[in-house]
């Protein structure tokens, strides 16, 4: 039996990932930096080991978490945090990277929206080797289609895609780039407040291993939006895919819902774990 650690388990997507991993037979350790957030876990998950980080500025609290982990932890899912490095999720991400560097732990990070932190230009020095990118930005749809859209969001999305391509070894990451797997959530505008509705998802697949991964997504592509639970199932299927883990060579699996990449990543090819902000967290 292997164990998965889910940080941000009290979030809207986080607890569904906990549930999906548990349904696949893994032991799950649910972690959240915000006191009381784990109360969002369904009653059926209440008996799982839970850990609340209430003093992230106190290294003893973080050390306590790592010292309590069982030896069979095989993956770490970071579905929490903020693009602001002063926030708890980013602080924990740095602690995770410092403590777990060099260990093969496939991870998923979910970054929410195109961040002001990135658009200020402070995020241009990042380097990573993502296999999966999840994009919710309407602007990113235009970029991937090779079209133009007005406004700063389009420029940020295009810059982020180009930076992502450079980090992966150069070249434009267009919609047919075989190195990139894209899950494109449905960006549905609420007619009342003109804000993105991230409760439903639409999947589009472009994969390094089309035969293996298309079987997962084809029944859903273009048919309807995904529920958060279905999205969590896809996340966990990726994490549990031996073929993907072998192709990953220890690199972090990135699910980026807005192309707002964390700027402090180690050089490409190094194993790393980092965090973003999940919807509802």
mmCIF file of C-alpha atoms in Angstrom:
data_model
loop_
_atom_site.group_PDB
_atom_site.id
_atom_site.type_symbol
_atom_site.label_atom_id
_atom_site.label_comp_id
_atom_site.label_asym_id
_atom_site.label_seq_id
_atom_site.Cartn_x
_atom_site.Cartn_y
_atom_site.Cartn_z
ATOM 1 C CA UNK A 1 0.000 0.000 0.000
ATOM 2 C CA UNK A 2 1.363 3.393 -0.978
ATOM 3 C CA UNK A 3 0.497 6.752 0.525
ATOM 4 C CA UNK A 4 -0.334 10.054 -1.127
ATOM 5 C CA UNK A 5 -0.120 13.428 0.585
ATOM 6 C CA UNK A 6 -2.624 16.064 -0.532
ATOM 7 C CA UNK A 7 -1.842 19.616 0.530
ATOM 8 C CA UNK A 8 -4.801 21.934 0.258
ATOM 9 C CA UNK A 9 -7.120 19.029 0.920
ATOM 10 C CA UNK A 10 -9.816 21.325 2.270
ATOM 11 C CA UNK A 11 -10.226 23.158 -1.041
ATOM 12 C CA UNK A 12 -12.959 22.658 -3.608
ATOM 13 C CA UNK A 13 -10.782 20.434 -5.794
ATOM 14 C CA UNK A 14 -8.423 19.235 -3.059
ATOM 15 C CA UNK A 15 -10.927 17.149 -1.125
ATOM 16 C CA UNK A 16 -12.144 15.564 -4.354
ATOM 17 C CA UNK A 17 -8.586 14.535 -5.144
ATOM 18 C CA UNK A 18 -8.381 13.045 -1.643
ATOM 19 C CA UNK A 19 -11.561 11.107 -2.311
ATOM 20 C CA UNK A 20 -10.438 9.927 -5.738
ATOM 21 C CA UNK A 21 -7.032 8.777 -4.490
ATOM 22 C CA UNK A 22 -8.626 6.930 -1.597
ATOM 23 C CA UNK A 23 -11.047 5.239 -3.997
ATOM 24 C CA UNK A 24 -8.022 3.969 -5.918
ATOM 25 C CA UNK A 25 -6.782 2.159 -2.846
ATOM 26 C CA UNK A 26 -4.128 4.594 -1.646
ATOM 27 C CA UNK A 27 -3.743 5.745 1.906
ATOM 28 C CA UNK A 28 -4.188 9.508 1.914
ATOM 29 C CA UNK A 29 -2.760 12.099 4.276
ATOM 30 C CA UNK A 30 -4.831 15.272 4.062
ATOM 31 C CA UNK A 31 -2.993 18.510 4.829
ATOM 32 C CA UNK A 32 -4.153 22.116 4.889
ATOM 33 C CA UNK A 33 -2.394 25.291 5.980
ATOM 34 C CA UNK A 34 -5.590 27.023 7.068
ATOM 35 C CA UNK A 35 -6.930 25.993 10.450
ATOM 36 C CA UNK A 36 -10.386 24.446 10.182
ATOM 37 C CA UNK A 37 -10.252 24.036 6.397
ATOM 38 C CA UNK A 38 -10.100 20.260 6.665
ATOM 39 C CA UNK A 39 -13.560 20.318 8.172
ATOM 40 C CA UNK A 40 -14.675 20.609 4.544
ATOM 41 C CA UNK A 41 -13.745 16.973 4.033
ATOM 42 C CA UNK A 42 -16.794 14.697 3.674
ATOM 43 C CA UNK A 43 -17.698 12.606 6.739
ATOM 44 C CA UNK A 44 -16.482 9.459 5.017
ATOM 45 C CA UNK A 45 -12.969 10.883 4.900
ATOM 46 C CA UNK A 46 -12.929 12.124 8.469
ATOM 47 C CA UNK A 47 -11.067 9.068 9.744
ATOM 48 C CA UNK A 48 -8.068 9.635 7.455
ATOM 49 C CA UNK A 49 -4.863 11.032 8.904
ATOM 50 C CA UNK A 50 -5.117 14.825 8.806
ATOM 51 C CA UNK A 51 -2.555 17.497 9.526
ATOM 52 C CA UNK A 52 -3.225 21.213 9.889
ATOM 53 C CA UNK A 53 -0.305 23.600 9.597
ATOM 54 C CA UNK A 54 -1.184 26.505 11.834
ATOM 55 C CA UNK A 55 2.271 28.040 12.261
ATOM 56 C CA UNK A 56 4.008 27.952 8.905
ATOM 57 C CA UNK A 57 6.474 30.590 10.058
ATOM 58 C CA UNK A 58 7.563 28.168 12.751
ATOM 59 C CA UNK A 59 9.909 25.590 11.211
ATOM 60 C CA UNK A 60 9.036 23.183 14.021
ATOM 61 C CA UNK A 61 5.497 22.917 12.677
ATOM 62 C CA UNK A 62 6.720 21.988 9.208
ATOM 63 C CA UNK A 63 9.321 19.603 10.608
ATOM 64 C CA UNK A 64 6.547 17.902 12.549
ATOM 65 C CA UNK A 65 4.665 17.255 9.326
ATOM 66 C CA UNK A 66 7.629 15.705 7.541
ATOM 67 C CA UNK A 67 8.697 13.651 10.540
ATOM 68 C CA UNK A 68 5.193 12.181 10.780
ATOM 69 C CA UNK A 69 5.074 10.965 7.173
ATOM 70 C CA UNK A 70 5.195 7.197 6.631
ATOM 71 C CA UNK A 71 8.041 5.790 4.514
ATOM 72 C CA UNK A 72 5.731 4.648 1.711
ATOM 73 C CA UNK A 73 4.724 8.118 0.472
ATOM 74 C CA UNK A 74 4.849 7.836 -3.324
ATOM 75 C CA UNK A 75 3.264 11.073 -4.469
ATOM 76 C CA UNK A 76 2.544 14.546 -3.227
ATOM 77 C CA UNK A 77 -0.350 16.565 -4.597
ATOM 78 C CA UNK A 78 -0.189 20.313 -3.986
ATOM 79 C CA UNK A 79 -3.634 21.712 -4.730
ATOM 80 C CA UNK A 80 -3.410 24.850 -2.672
ATOM 81 C CA UNK A 81 -1.754 28.150 -2.047
ATOM 82 C CA UNK A 82 -1.372 31.505 -3.738
ATOM 83 C CA UNK A 83 0.857 33.057 -6.355
ATOM 84 C CA UNK A 84 1.901 35.564 -3.710
ATOM 85 C CA UNK A 85 5.083 34.078 -2.152
ATOM 86 C CA UNK A 86 4.098 35.591 1.206
ATOM 87 C CA UNK A 87 1.035 33.349 1.448
ATOM 88 C CA UNK A 88 0.957 30.018 3.327
ATOM 89 C CA UNK A 89 0.671 27.814 0.254
ATOM 90 C CA UNK A 90 3.821 29.177 -1.292
ATOM 91 C CA UNK A 91 5.699 28.941 1.993
ATOM 92 C CA UNK A 92 4.744 25.293 2.317
ATOM 93 C CA UNK A 93 5.752 24.693 -1.291
ATOM 94 C CA UNK A 94 9.244 25.946 -0.559
ATOM 95 C CA UNK A 95 9.420 23.732 2.518
ATOM 96 C CA UNK A 96 8.321 20.746 0.448
ATOM 97 C CA UNK A 97 10.955 21.450 -2.172
ATOM 98 C CA UNK A 98 13.646 21.818 0.474
ATOM 99 C CA UNK A 99 12.657 18.659 2.317
ATOM 100 C CA UNK A 100 11.799 16.356 -0.568
ATOM 101 C CA UNK A 101 14.318 17.425 -3.230
ATOM 102 C CA UNK A 102 15.705 14.421 -5.080
ATOM 103 C CA UNK A 103 12.813 12.109 -4.288
ATOM 104 C CA UNK A 104 10.662 10.769 -7.100
ATOM 105 C CA UNK A 105 7.245 12.044 -6.071
ATOM 106 C CA UNK A 106 4.938 12.839 -8.972
ATOM 107 C CA UNK A 107 3.025 15.961 -8.039
ATOM 108 C CA UNK A 108 0.317 18.161 -9.413
ATOM 109 C CA UNK A 109 0.026 21.870 -8.859
ATOM 110 C CA UNK A 110 -3.050 23.865 -9.731
ATOM 111 C CA UNK A 111 -2.542 27.545 -10.440
ATOM 112 C CA UNK A 112 -5.659 29.678 -10.691
ATOM 113 C CA UNK A 113 -5.912 32.442 -13.265
ATOM 114 C CA UNK A 114 -3.383 34.697 -14.939
ATOM 115 C CA UNK A 115 -1.648 36.258 -11.975
ATOM 116 C CA UNK A 116 -0.819 39.909 -11.483
ATOM 117 C CA UNK A 117 2.397 38.606 -9.943
ATOM 118 C CA UNK A 118 3.395 37.138 -13.287
ATOM 119 C CA UNK A 119 2.185 40.102 -15.356
ATOM 120 C CA UNK A 120 4.440 42.471 -13.416
ATOM 121 C CA UNK A 121 7.409 40.730 -15.020
ATOM 122 C CA UNK A 122 8.633 39.149 -11.786
ATOM 123 C CA UNK A 123 7.868 35.640 -12.994
ATOM 124 C CA UNK A 124 9.959 35.478 -16.127
ATOM 125 C CA UNK A 125 12.938 33.649 -14.659
ATOM 126 C CA UNK A 126 11.133 30.358 -14.013
ATOM 127 C CA UNK A 127 12.236 27.084 -15.560
ATOM 128 C CA UNK A 128 10.424 23.793 -15.480
ATOM 129 C CA UNK A 129 9.563 20.760 -17.584
ATOM 130 C CA UNK A 130 5.802 20.361 -17.381
ATOM 131 C CA UNK A 131 4.001 17.521 -19.107
ATOM 132 C CA UNK A 132 0.461 18.695 -18.511
ATOM 133 C CA UNK A 133 -0.884 22.217 -18.551
ATOM 134 C CA UNK A 134 -4.454 23.098 -17.702
ATOM 135 C CA UNK A 135 -5.607 26.447 -19.012
ATOM 136 C CA UNK A 136 -8.802 28.233 -18.081
ATOM 137 C CA UNK A 137 -8.058 31.628 -19.548
ATOM 138 C CA UNK A 138 -10.125 32.787 -22.505
ATOM 139 C CA UNK A 139 -7.029 34.661 -23.661
ATOM 140 C CA UNK A 140 -5.023 31.446 -23.718
ATOM 141 C CA UNK A 141 -7.587 29.934 -26.068
ATOM 142 C CA UNK A 142 -6.847 32.703 -28.553
ATOM 143 C CA UNK A 143 -3.116 32.177 -28.139
ATOM 144 C CA UNK A 144 -3.322 28.436 -28.722
ATOM 145 C CA UNK A 145 -5.481 29.013 -31.794
ATOM 146 C CA UNK A 146 -2.892 31.393 -33.216
ATOM 147 C CA UNK A 147 -5.354 34.268 -33.062
ATOM 148 C CA UNK A 148 -5.163 37.694 -31.462
ATOM 149 C CA UNK A 149 -7.305 39.167 -28.724
ATOM 150 C CA UNK A 150 -7.359 42.661 -27.233
ATOM 151 C CA UNK A 151 -6.291 43.465 -23.703
ATOM 152 C CA UNK A 152 -3.378 42.666 -21.375
ATOM 153 C CA UNK A 153 -4.553 39.115 -20.638
ATOM 154 C CA UNK A 154 -3.768 37.980 -24.156
ATOM 155 C CA UNK A 155 -0.249 39.410 -23.994
ATOM 156 C CA UNK A 156 0.404 37.722 -20.655
ATOM 157 C CA UNK A 157 -0.927 34.390 -21.911
ATOM 158 C CA UNK A 158 1.214 34.537 -25.041
ATOM 159 C CA UNK A 159 4.283 35.519 -23.037
ATOM 160 C CA UNK A 160 3.665 32.678 -20.598
ATOM 161 C CA UNK A 161 3.313 30.128 -23.386
ATOM 162 C CA UNK A 162 6.507 31.333 -25.020
ATOM 163 C CA UNK A 163 8.334 31.235 -21.687
ATOM 164 C CA UNK A 164 7.030 27.716 -21.151
ATOM 165 C CA UNK A 165 8.400 26.731 -24.549
ATOM 166 C CA UNK A 166 11.794 28.208 -23.770
ATOM 167 C CA UNK A 167 11.903 26.347 -20.465
ATOM 168 C CA UNK A 168 11.214 23.101 -22.319
ATOM 169 C CA UNK A 169 14.111 23.630 -24.679
ATOM 170 C CA UNK A 170 12.952 26.330 -27.035
ATOM 171 C CA UNK A 171 10.322 26.643 -29.692
ATOM 172 C CA UNK A 172 6.742 27.824 -29.876
ATOM 173 C CA UNK A 173 4.288 25.663 -27.969
ATOM 174 C CA UNK A 174 1.362 25.733 -30.365
ATOM 175 C CA UNK A 175 -1.783 23.611 -30.188
ATOM 176 C CA UNK A 176 -0.135 20.688 -32.005
ATOM 177 C CA UNK A 177 3.155 20.636 -30.131
ATOM 178 C CA UNK A 178 3.748 16.946 -29.302
ATOM 179 C CA UNK A 179 5.752 17.771 -26.168
ATOM 180 C CA UNK A 180 2.830 19.323 -24.363
ATOM 181 C CA UNK A 181 -0.316 17.808 -22.954
ATOM 182 C CA UNK A 182 -3.113 20.319 -22.637
ATOM 183 C CA UNK A 183 -6.329 19.948 -20.684
ATOM 184 C CA UNK A 184 -8.391 22.973 -21.625
ATOM 185 C CA UNK A 185 -11.138 23.611 -19.068
ATOM 186 C CA UNK A 186 -14.284 25.285 -20.273
ATOM 187 C CA UNK A 187 -14.063 29.006 -19.650
ATOM 188 C CA UNK A 188 -17.749 29.753 -19.225
ATOM 189 C CA UNK A 189 -18.570 33.380 -18.530
ATOM 190 C CA UNK A 190 -21.298 34.023 -15.991
ATOM 191 C CA UNK A 191 -23.630 36.472 -17.788
ATOM 192 C CA UNK A 192 -24.350 38.331 -14.554
ATOM 193 C CA UNK A 193 -20.895 39.111 -13.264
ATOM 194 C CA UNK A 194 -18.780 38.312 -16.349
ATOM 195 C CA UNK A 195 -16.514 36.122 -14.262
ATOM 196 C CA UNK A 196 -15.225 32.719 -15.218
ATOM 197 C CA UNK A 197 -17.240 29.791 -13.959
ATOM 198 C CA UNK A 198 -14.635 27.254 -12.849
ATOM 199 C CA UNK A 199 -17.111 24.749 -11.442
ATOM 200 C CA UNK A 200 -17.440 22.936 -14.771
ATOM 201 C CA UNK A 201 -14.675 21.715 -17.010
ATOM 202 C CA UNK A 202 -14.203 20.919 -20.686
ATOM 203 C CA UNK A 203 -11.353 18.653 -21.694
ATOM 204 C CA UNK A 204 -9.244 18.814 -24.823
ATOM 205 C CA UNK A 205 -6.322 16.440 -25.132
ATOM 206 C CA UNK A 206 -2.967 16.863 -26.859
ATOM 207 C CA UNK A 207 -0.658 14.227 -25.454
ATOM 208 C CA UNK A 208 2.873 12.900 -25.641
ATOM 209 C CA UNK A 209 1.399 9.398 -25.601
ATOM 210 C CA UNK A 210 -1.872 9.789 -27.534
ATOM 211 C CA UNK A 211 -2.829 6.123 -27.536
ATOM 212 C CA UNK A 212 -2.468 5.735 -23.784
ATOM 213 C CA UNK A 213 -4.056 8.992 -22.729
ATOM 214 C CA UNK A 214 -6.684 9.448 -25.435
ATOM 215 C CA UNK A 215 -8.547 6.482 -24.008
ATOM 216 C CA UNK A 216 -9.012 8.502 -20.860
ATOM 217 C CA UNK A 217 -10.225 11.715 -22.447
ATOM 218 C CA UNK A 218 -11.924 10.809 -25.724
ATOM 219 C CA UNK A 219 -15.286 9.935 -24.149
ATOM 220 C CA UNK A 220 -15.352 13.405 -22.603
ATOM 221 C CA UNK A 221 -13.807 15.614 -25.269
ATOM 222 C CA UNK A 222 -16.354 17.954 -26.767
ATOM 223 C CA UNK A 223 -19.264 16.185 -25.133
ATOM 224 C CA UNK A 224 -19.933 18.194 -22.002
ATOM 225 C CA UNK A 225 -18.244 19.935 -19.135
ATOM 226 C CA UNK A 226 -16.589 17.947 -16.376
ATOM 227 C CA UNK A 227 -17.640 18.098 -12.771
ATOM 228 C CA UNK A 228 -14.876 18.830 -10.226
ATOM 229 C CA UNK A 229 -14.977 15.176 -9.192
ATOM 230 C CA UNK A 230 -14.435 14.013 -12.758
ATOM 231 C CA UNK A 231 -11.558 16.444 -13.061
ATOM 232 C CA UNK A 232 -10.049 15.037 -9.866
ATOM 233 C CA UNK A 233 -10.390 11.541 -11.314
ATOM 234 C CA UNK A 234 -8.391 12.599 -14.368
ATOM 235 C CA UNK A 235 -5.731 14.140 -12.141
ATOM 236 C CA UNK A 236 -5.426 10.940 -10.156
ATOM 237 C CA UNK A 237 -5.352 8.807 -13.284
ATOM 238 C CA UNK A 238 -2.398 10.817 -14.532
ATOM 239 C CA UNK A 239 -0.652 10.470 -11.194
ATOM 240 C CA UNK A 240 -1.279 6.740 -11.190
ATOM 241 C CA UNK A 241 -0.216 6.113 -14.775
ATOM 242 C CA UNK A 242 2.974 4.079 -14.835
ATOM 243 C CA UNK A 243 3.601 5.051 -18.457
ATOM 244 C CA UNK A 244 3.345 8.727 -17.621
ATOM 245 C CA UNK A 245 5.540 8.326 -14.552
ATOM 246 C CA UNK A 246 8.197 6.627 -16.676
ATOM 247 C CA UNK A 247 7.974 9.321 -19.335
ATOM 248 C CA UNK A 248 8.108 11.950 -16.633
ATOM 249 C CA UNK A 249 11.567 10.896 -15.436
ATOM 250 C CA UNK A 250 10.920 12.424 -12.037
ATOM 251 C CA UNK A 251 9.721 15.767 -13.325
ATOM 252 C CA UNK A 252 6.776 17.510 -11.765
ATOM 253 C CA UNK A 253 3.443 17.138 -13.507
ATOM 254 C CA UNK A 254 1.964 20.604 -13.808
ATOM 255 C CA UNK A 255 -1.733 21.353 -14.044
ATOM 256 C CA UNK A 256 -1.753 25.095 -14.592
ATOM 257 C CA UNK A 257 -5.233 26.529 -14.835
ATOM 258 C CA UNK A 258 -4.051 29.965 -15.840
ATOM 259 C CA UNK A 259 -0.438 29.924 -17.039
ATOM 260 C CA UNK A 260 0.692 31.907 -14.003
ATOM 261 C CA UNK A 261 3.896 30.008 -13.398
ATOM 262 C CA UNK A 262 5.673 30.148 -10.079
ATOM 263 C CA UNK A 263 8.909 32.079 -10.682
ATOM 264 C CA UNK A 264 11.208 30.290 -8.245
ATOM 265 C CA UNK A 265 11.518 26.848 -9.796
ATOM 266 C CA UNK A 266 14.808 24.958 -9.943
ATOM 267 C CA UNK A 267 16.498 24.449 -13.342
ATOM 268 C CA UNK A 268 14.699 22.303 -15.888
ATOM 269 C CA UNK A 269 15.007 18.590 -15.289
ATOM 270 C CA UNK A 270 15.346 18.786 -11.523
ATOM 271 C CA UNK A 271 12.646 17.143 -9.481
ATOM 272 C CA UNK A 272 10.504 19.750 -7.868
ATOM 273 C CA UNK A 273 7.218 20.229 -6.110
ATOM 274 C CA UNK A 274 5.474 23.567 -5.949
ATOM 275 C CA UNK A 275 2.025 25.032 -5.419
ATOM 276 C CA UNK A 276 -0.630 27.309 -6.800
ATOM 277 C CA UNK A 277 -4.212 28.200 -5.944
ATOM 278 C CA UNK A 278 -7.102 25.834 -6.563
ATOM 279 C CA UNK A 279 -10.616 26.987 -7.294
ATOM 280 C CA UNK A 280 -12.555 27.489 -4.098
ATOM 281 C CA UNK A 281 -9.539 27.284 -1.813
#
